[in-house]
XYZ file of C-alpha atoms in Angstrom:
153
model
C 181.696 46.097 157.480
C 182.434 47.964 160.682
C 185.829 48.315 162.288
C 186.343 46.136 165.388
C 184.266 47.311 168.363
C 181.861 49.450 166.332
C 178.946 47.049 166.249
C 176.685 45.532 168.858
C 174.891 42.298 168.130
C 174.880 43.009 164.420
C 173.700 46.627 164.868
C 175.921 49.629 164.368
C 176.690 51.214 167.761
C 175.152 54.531 166.664
C 171.793 52.805 166.078
C 171.994 50.809 169.317
C 172.699 53.958 171.367
C 169.578 55.616 169.942
C 167.450 52.708 171.180
C 168.756 52.818 174.764
C 167.109 56.153 175.775
C 163.802 54.999 174.299
C 163.786 51.908 176.497
C 164.529 53.975 179.634
C 161.561 56.335 179.242
C 159.318 56.445 182.315
C 155.909 54.814 181.949
C 152.866 57.071 181.907
C 151.125 57.570 185.246
C 148.151 55.314 185.744
C 144.650 56.679 186.149
C 143.584 56.711 189.811
C 140.015 57.931 189.379
C 137.594 60.067 187.415
C 135.532 63.180 187.873
C 131.902 62.043 188.116
C 130.341 65.494 188.359
C 131.488 69.098 188.085
C 129.415 72.196 188.760
C 130.400 75.853 188.557
C 134.056 76.852 188.672
C 135.996 73.586 188.913
C 139.392 72.644 187.528
C 142.226 70.169 187.826
C 145.766 71.499 188.137
C 148.332 69.210 186.547
C 151.979 70.060 185.866
C 151.275 73.772 186.290
C 148.293 73.871 183.914
C 144.651 74.429 184.917
C 142.432 71.947 183.056
C 138.640 72.061 182.897
C 137.099 69.487 185.206
C 134.252 67.704 183.467
C 132.532 64.360 183.927
C 134.855 61.574 182.822
C 138.087 63.533 183.338
C 140.855 61.053 184.301
C 142.738 61.822 187.511
C 146.418 61.067 188.124
C 148.575 61.071 191.273
C 149.640 64.624 192.080
C 146.570 66.268 190.552
C 145.075 69.201 192.463
C 141.278 69.525 192.623
C 140.262 73.200 192.687
C 136.803 74.732 193.067
C 135.756 78.376 193.010
C 133.032 80.155 194.990
C 130.275 78.350 193.069
C 132.206 75.149 192.313
C 131.643 71.540 193.344
C 133.283 68.281 192.292
C 132.287 64.643 192.694
C 135.107 62.134 192.224
C 135.271 58.318 192.254
C 138.593 56.475 192.562
C 139.554 53.066 191.174
C 139.223 51.469 194.636
C 135.632 52.848 194.858
C 136.550 55.644 197.305
C 134.475 58.774 196.669
C 135.111 62.460 197.340
C 132.657 65.318 197.311
C 134.472 68.661 197.117
C 132.675 71.851 198.165
C 133.141 75.483 197.062
C 136.435 77.368 197.474
C 138.464 74.192 197.910
C 141.967 73.042 197.039
C 142.645 69.310 197.452
C 145.948 67.630 196.482
C 145.903 63.947 195.504
C 149.341 63.403 197.024
C 149.674 59.630 196.775
C 147.529 56.798 195.483
C 148.982 53.298 195.385
C 146.519 50.481 194.865
C 146.821 46.840 193.878
C 143.396 45.728 192.603
C 144.297 42.053 193.008
C 145.087 42.204 196.729
C 143.023 45.389 197.259
C 145.953 46.679 199.351
C 147.342 50.164 199.079
C 147.609 53.635 200.511
C 145.868 56.889 199.745
C 147.174 60.261 200.945
C 145.291 63.487 200.291
C 145.985 67.043 201.409
C 143.119 69.439 202.072
C 144.772 72.846 201.700
C 141.471 74.720 202.068
C 137.769 74.142 201.669
C 135.459 71.230 202.358
C 135.756 67.581 201.412
C 133.515 64.661 202.304
C 135.089 61.239 201.732
C 133.691 57.732 201.642
C 136.471 55.174 201.809
C 136.764 52.345 199.334
C 138.585 49.049 199.194
C 141.980 50.485 200.219
C 140.720 51.229 203.715
C 138.758 47.997 203.986
C 141.799 45.883 203.039
C 144.717 47.955 204.339
C 143.051 49.118 207.558
C 144.484 51.843 209.766
C 146.886 54.035 207.823
C 145.511 52.980 204.449
C 143.915 56.397 203.980
C 145.405 59.611 205.356
C 144.106 63.165 205.013
C 146.596 65.935 205.703
C 145.467 69.440 206.645
C 147.541 72.505 207.594
C 146.887 71.660 211.270
C 146.798 67.853 211.490
C 146.960 64.478 209.770
C 143.811 62.382 209.980
C 144.023 58.617 209.767
C 140.688 57.537 208.343
C 139.330 54.517 210.198
C 135.638 54.808 209.459
C 133.941 54.605 206.107
C 132.922 58.300 206.049
C 134.663 61.535 207.007
C 134.103 65.259 206.433
C 136.999 67.747 206.581
C 136.727 71.531 206.547
C 139.790 73.790 206.375
C 139.511 77.577 206.451
């Protein structure tokens, strides 16, 4: 038996308090796309670590796509958008929110340096203007067409 006030729904308070932090843990980030091809020096920076980019590598919001002098990356996102990243590039996947049921969402990318060709997917088709933004050091591009190429020196 427990003294008055030291139990919660039949559980000792000490046990119940251990369960509370477990239920408040943040869910894991959802996959937003995958590397389809990687050539030469290519990596994904995540939480301060450089990870080898290889075909099938799962991408998460906040990942940074990095290529060296001989590197190239091909990426496909869950909304069917596609990126082709050229040599000496650094691309930040800043935000990717997508509802596959409504096909609505927003996609924000930052091209810090290098070359990126993009073919928009369902986010742009369903969300229209503002559904896909590409930030560069000099400007923000609102993608309105299906294809765009960005080069930042």
